[in-house]
Tab-separated table of C-alpha atoms in Angstrom:
chain	number	residue	atom	x	y	z
A	1	MET	CA	114.983	89.906	131.981
A	2	ILE	CA	115.166	92.020	128.571
A	3	THR	CA	116.510	95.522	129.181
A	4	MET	CA	116.478	98.425	126.772
A	5	LEU	CA	120.014	99.122	125.032
A	6	PRO	CA	120.959	102.790	125.667
A	7	THR	CA	120.691	105.079	122.624
A	8	THR	CA	121.633	108.208	124.051
A	9	SER	CA	124.731	110.037	125.176
A	10	PRO	CA	125.813	110.308	128.810
A	11	GLN	CA	126.625	113.756	128.599
A	12	ASN	CA	123.624	115.488	127.344
A	13	GLY	CA	120.827	112.723	126.752
A	14	SER	CA	120.618	113.497	123.065
A	15	LEU	CA	121.859	111.229	119.983
A	16	SER	CA	125.174	111.573	118.900
A	17	ALA	CA	125.716	112.386	115.388
A	18	ARG	CA	127.273	109.018	114.598
A	19	ASP	CA	124.158	107.106	116.592
A	20	ALA	CA	121.718	109.318	114.745
A	21	ALA	CA	122.936	108.488	111.425
A	22	ARG	CA	123.075	104.773	112.161
A	23	HIS	CA	119.259	104.873	113.316
A	24	THR	CA	118.213	106.671	110.074
A	25	ALA	CA	115.998	104.853	107.727
A	26	GLY	CA	118.252	105.245	104.899
A	27	ALA	CA	121.133	103.616	107.038
A	28	LYS	CA	118.849	100.819	107.931
A	29	ARG	CA	117.752	100.221	104.415
A	30	TYR	CA	121.095	100.354	103.133
A	31	LYS	CA	122.357	97.856	105.591
A	32	TYR	CA	119.541	95.534	104.846
A	33	LEU	CA	120.056	95.636	101.157
A	34	ARG	CA	123.889	95.201	101.556
A	35	ARG	CA	123.213	91.878	103.445
A	36	LEU	CA	121.659	90.512	100.361
A	37	LEU	CA	124.773	90.126	98.650
A	38	HIS	CA	126.192	88.119	101.685
A	39	PHE	CA	124.416	84.975	101.888
A	40	LYS	CA	127.012	83.922	104.594
A	41	ALA	CA	125.929	86.621	106.645
A	42	MET	CA	121.760	85.502	106.821
A	43	ASP	CA	120.407	83.599	109.224
A	44	PHE	CA	118.367	81.162	107.137
A	45	GLU	CA	117.885	78.671	110.203
A	46	PHE	CA	116.214	81.356	112.309
A	47	ALA	CA	114.148	82.260	109.223
A	48	VAL	CA	112.804	78.761	108.622
A	49	TRP	CA	111.920	78.898	112.418
A	50	GLN	CA	109.811	81.750	111.651
A	51	MET	CA	108.194	80.151	108.686
A	52	LEU	CA	107.244	77.139	110.828
A	53	TYR	CA	105.805	79.247	113.653
A	54	LEU	CA	104.010	81.579	111.262
A	55	PHE	CA	101.425	78.415	110.746
A	56	THR	CA	101.486	77.062	114.292
A	57	SER	CA	101.933	80.225	116.572
A	58	PRO	CA	102.587	83.451	115.029
A	59	GLN	CA	102.452	85.300	118.251
A	60	ARG	CA	106.157	83.884	118.870
A	61	VAL	CA	107.385	85.450	115.999
A	62	TYR	CA	106.161	88.834	116.758
A	63	ARG	CA	107.669	88.420	120.064
A	64	ASN	CA	110.815	88.293	118.557
A	65	PHE	CA	110.362	91.599	116.614
A	66	HIS	CA	109.891	92.903	120.039
A	67	TYR	CA	113.231	91.734	121.247
A	68	ARG	CA	114.707	93.215	118.241
A	69	LYS	CA	113.200	96.519	119.257
A	70	GLN	CA	114.795	96.287	122.626
A	71	THR	CA	118.270	95.172	121.496
A	72	LYS	CA	118.681	96.747	117.895
A	73	ASP	CA	116.322	99.743	118.154
A	74	GLN	CA	114.181	98.893	115.212
A	75	TRP	CA	110.981	96.766	114.737
A	76	ALA	CA	111.731	95.934	111.377
A	77	ARG	CA	114.067	92.860	110.017
A	78	ASP	CA	117.771	93.556	109.655
A	79	ASP	CA	118.303	90.347	108.060
A	80	PRO	CA	116.740	89.445	104.500
A	81	ALA	CA	116.886	85.738	104.819
A	82	PHE	CA	113.288	85.542	105.383
A	83	LEU	CA	112.639	87.415	102.249
A	84	VAL	CA	114.903	85.246	100.134
A	85	LEU	CA	113.493	81.805	101.380
A	86	LEU	CA	110.053	83.444	100.688
A	87	SER	CA	111.143	84.382	97.005
A	88	ILE	CA	112.420	80.739	96.714
A	89	TRP	CA	108.991	79.536	97.649
A	90	LEU	CA	107.117	81.783	95.373
A	91	CYS	CA	109.302	80.916	92.138
A	92	VAL	CA	108.989	77.101	93.109
A	93	SER	CA	105.456	77.108	93.467
A	94	THR	CA	104.746	79.427	90.359
A	95	VAL	CA	106.627	76.919	88.309
A	96	GLY	CA	104.497	74.139	89.860
A	97	PHE	CA	101.563	76.062	88.832
A	98	GLY	CA	102.911	76.462	85.134
A	99	LEU	CA	103.254	72.653	85.091
A	100	VAL	CA	99.626	71.768	86.562
A	101	LEU	CA	98.206	74.382	84.056
A	102	ASP	CA	100.094	72.648	81.104
A	103	MET	CA	102.131	75.725	80.355
A	104	GLY	CA	104.907	75.990	78.127
A	105	PHE	CA	108.347	77.247	79.009
A	106	VAL	CA	107.924	80.902	77.647
A	107	GLU	CA	104.185	81.043	79.167
A	108	THR	CA	105.723	79.674	82.624
A	109	LEU	CA	108.503	82.334	82.603
A	110	LYS	CA	105.936	84.968	81.864
A	111	LEU	CA	103.802	83.811	84.814
A	112	LEU	CA	106.645	83.848	87.000
A	113	LEU	CA	107.736	87.320	86.391
A	114	TRP	CA	104.107	88.497	86.688
A	115	VAL	CA	103.767	86.774	89.961
A	116	VAL	CA	107.075	88.079	91.262
A	117	PHE	CA	107.106	91.566	90.440
A	118	ILE	CA	103.378	92.559	90.122
A	119	ASP	CA	101.545	90.085	92.557
A	120	CYS	CA	104.428	89.915	95.213
A	121	ILE	CA	106.462	93.121	95.135
A	122	GLY	CA	104.244	95.409	93.539
A	123	VAL	CA	101.107	94.581	95.343
A	124	GLY	CA	103.149	94.022	98.518
A	125	LEU	CA	104.799	97.494	98.256
A	126	LEU	CA	101.244	99.045	97.750
A	127	ILE	CA	99.407	97.077	100.712
A	128	SER	CA	102.500	97.915	103.076
A	129	THR	CA	102.342	101.517	102.229
A	130	LEU	CA	98.624	101.547	102.604
A	131	MET	CA	98.692	99.951	106.190
A	132	TRP	CA	101.794	102.193	107.102
A	133	PHE	CA	99.756	105.372	106.243
A	134	ILE	CA	96.398	104.073	107.877
A	135	THR	CA	98.079	102.896	111.268
A	136	ASN	CA	100.162	106.165	111.443
A	137	LYS	CA	96.875	108.236	110.544
A	138	TYR	CA	94.614	106.786	112.519
A	139	LEU	CA	95.670	104.446	115.028
A	140	LEU	CA	98.654	105.967	116.986
A	141	LYS	CA	98.075	106.814	120.379
A	142	PRO	CA	98.107	110.600	120.990
A	143	PRO	CA	101.271	110.703	123.208
A	144	SER	CA	103.070	108.356	120.321
A	145	LYS	CA	103.033	110.671	117.645
A	146	ASP	CA	106.850	110.834	117.724
A	147	TYR	CA	107.112	106.996	117.659
A	148	ASP	CA	105.338	106.214	114.267
A	149	VAL	CA	105.210	102.681	112.742
A	150	GLU	CA	108.162	101.935	110.561
A	151	TRP	CA	107.554	101.509	106.815
A	152	GLY	CA	110.025	98.448	106.967
A	153	TYR	CA	107.877	96.797	109.871
A	154	ALA	CA	104.844	97.273	107.831
A	155	PHE	CA	106.573	95.387	104.976
A	156	ASP	CA	107.534	92.529	107.079
A	157	VAL	CA	104.177	92.388	108.406
A	158	HIS	CA	102.801	92.180	104.895
A	159	LEU	CA	105.395	89.213	104.230
A	160	ASN	CA	104.644	87.412	107.462
A	161	ALA	CA	100.934	87.244	106.455
A	162	PHE	CA	101.570	86.677	102.772
A	163	TYR	CA	103.914	83.439	103.396
A	164	PRO	CA	100.863	81.127	104.851
A	165	LEU	CA	98.865	82.619	102.096
A	166	LEU	CA	101.530	81.434	99.712
A	167	VAL	CA	101.906	78.040	100.886
A	168	ILE	CA	98.313	77.283	101.049
A	169	LEU	CA	97.139	78.883	97.496
A	170	HIS	CA	100.452	78.575	95.632
A	171	PHE	CA	101.447	74.957	96.843
A	172	LEU	CA	98.854	72.746	98.723
A	173	GLN	CA	96.163	73.780	96.548
A	174	LEU	CA	98.024	72.508	93.408
A	175	PHE	CA	97.662	68.819	94.627
A	176	PHE	CA	93.819	69.313	94.273
A	177	ILE	CA	93.377	71.231	91.043
A	178	ASN	CA	94.039	68.100	88.618
A	179	HIS	CA	93.978	65.082	91.344
A	180	ILE	CA	92.107	63.897	94.704
A	181	VAL	CA	89.425	66.619	94.293
A	182	VAL	CA	89.305	68.479	91.025
A	183	ILE	CA	88.831	72.152	92.518
A	184	ASN	CA	88.786	73.830	89.317
A	185	SER	CA	85.489	72.341	88.080
A	186	ASP	CA	81.778	73.430	88.496
A	187	TRP	CA	80.847	70.526	90.974
A	188	PHE	CA	80.041	71.552	94.636
A	189	LEU	CA	82.730	69.310	96.309
A	190	GLY	CA	85.382	71.035	93.939
A	191	TYR	CA	84.450	74.592	94.575
A	192	LEU	CA	83.860	73.695	98.379
A	193	VAL	CA	87.223	72.499	98.900
A	194	GLY	CA	88.689	75.106	96.960
A	195	ASN	CA	86.998	77.920	98.356
A	196	SER	CA	87.773	76.586	101.995
A	197	LEU	CA	91.397	76.938	101.033
A	198	TRP	CA	90.809	80.521	100.019
A	199	LEU	CA	88.819	81.124	103.207
A	200	THR	CA	91.836	79.698	105.301
A	201	ALA	CA	94.563	81.508	103.354
A	202	ILE	CA	92.912	84.958	103.463
A	203	GLY	CA	92.072	84.313	107.011
A	204	TYR	CA	95.665	83.714	108.186
A	205	TYR	CA	96.602	86.835	106.273
A	206	LEU	CA	93.992	88.823	108.313
A	207	TYR	CA	95.057	87.320	111.608
A	208	ILE	CA	99.026	87.571	111.234
A	209	THR	CA	98.398	91.234	110.035
A	210	PHE	CA	96.289	92.015	113.218
A	211	LEU	CA	98.954	90.353	115.184
A	212	GLY	CA	101.613	92.232	113.557
A	213	TYR	CA	100.043	95.754	114.580
A	214	ASN	CA	98.829	94.667	117.792
A	215	ALA	CA	102.380	93.974	119.049
A	216	LEU	CA	103.192	97.789	118.811
A	217	PRO	CA	102.462	99.543	121.977
A	218	GLN	CA	101.864	102.797	120.451
A	219	LEU	CA	99.014	101.611	118.451
A	220	GLN	CA	95.468	101.617	119.842
A	221	ASN	CA	91.934	100.138	118.329
A	222	THR	CA	93.855	97.374	116.252
A	223	VAL	CA	91.032	95.260	116.671
A	224	VAL	CA	89.306	96.961	113.845
A	225	LEU	CA	91.921	95.207	111.351
A	226	LEU	CA	89.892	92.113	112.477
A	227	TYR	CA	86.456	93.406	111.136
A	228	PRO	CA	87.082	92.273	107.192
A	229	PHE	CA	86.615	88.630	108.750
A	230	ALA	CA	83.135	89.259	108.730
A	231	LEU	CA	83.177	90.297	105.098
A	232	LEU	CA	85.441	87.291	104.224
A	233	VAL	CA	83.067	84.679	105.966
A	234	LEU	CA	79.930	86.304	104.138
A	235	LEU	CA	81.790	86.103	100.679
A	236	TYR	CA	82.434	82.562	101.695
A	237	ILE	CA	78.894	81.703	102.130
A	238	LEU	CA	77.942	83.574	99.058
A	239	SER	CA	80.452	81.598	96.801
A	240	LEU	CA	78.939	78.542	97.908
A	241	SER	CA	75.549	79.419	97.590
A	242	LEU	CA	75.987	80.811	94.132
A	243	GLY	CA	78.521	78.470	92.711
A	244	TRP	CA	81.486	80.944	92.537
A	245	ASN	CA	84.760	78.834	92.193
A	246	PHE	CA	87.867	80.990	92.664
A	247	THR	CA	90.291	78.695	92.058
A	248	LYS	CA	88.782	78.252	88.560
A	249	GLY	CA	88.953	82.035	88.175
A	250	LEU	CA	92.517	82.084	89.395
A	251	CYS	CA	93.427	79.369	86.869
A	252	TRP	CA	91.904	81.048	83.968
A	253	PHE	CA	93.456	84.582	84.916
A	254	TYR	CA	96.746	82.989	84.970
A	255	LYS	CA	96.354	81.563	81.680
A	256	TYR	CA	94.936	85.115	80.329
A	257	ARG	CA	97.826	86.934	81.301
A	258	VAL	CA	100.534	85.055	79.837
A	259	GLN	CA	98.701	84.834	76.325
């Protein structure tokens, strides 16, 4: 049985000055960033385990977050190994997109910078901050106002949900753009396969995001995070009916932004 580690002083029941400093958001952030410079201290094997289970059983990943809260008194990751591996995946798959779209070296480099700093970091920070605000503002249980959602945890939830989306749209999709089924074309089978990949990827993102916040005991009504599924399915049906090709649009956008 997992028990909660003591975080209070036995004398007066309050956090000591040293413990309080160690548990501040700034201290946790400093520790996380410092470990980015020490690859030997990162647990890449565990990060790979998490990546595999995000596809097959994402609930197990969030059970580990719960264990971390009980043992280290924080929900967010304290090991940047997952972020490092995700960055590698992102860079490799973006270079693959450059090759598939017949981009030159400079264009591929521009695309890589766009994807890493705007699509991944910029959009990721925006989504994480938005979800952090929404959950703390509208989904906290009334007695839990002093136990708000950590911003670092909101960022981890985004990274967890982003990884399957990245693999599906930035890796698996590459094999269908110019080979097997040309999904960036205007024929029905092409955008059926392409749009189905988009449906699966975004569906993964929504579901893993829901699981992440549903795992927090201080939140309520997290089922509302599943409501966008209805809009997603409707958009998918409309795209097939009207001949919208999301992959073709993505390819055009990638080429346009590096011109």
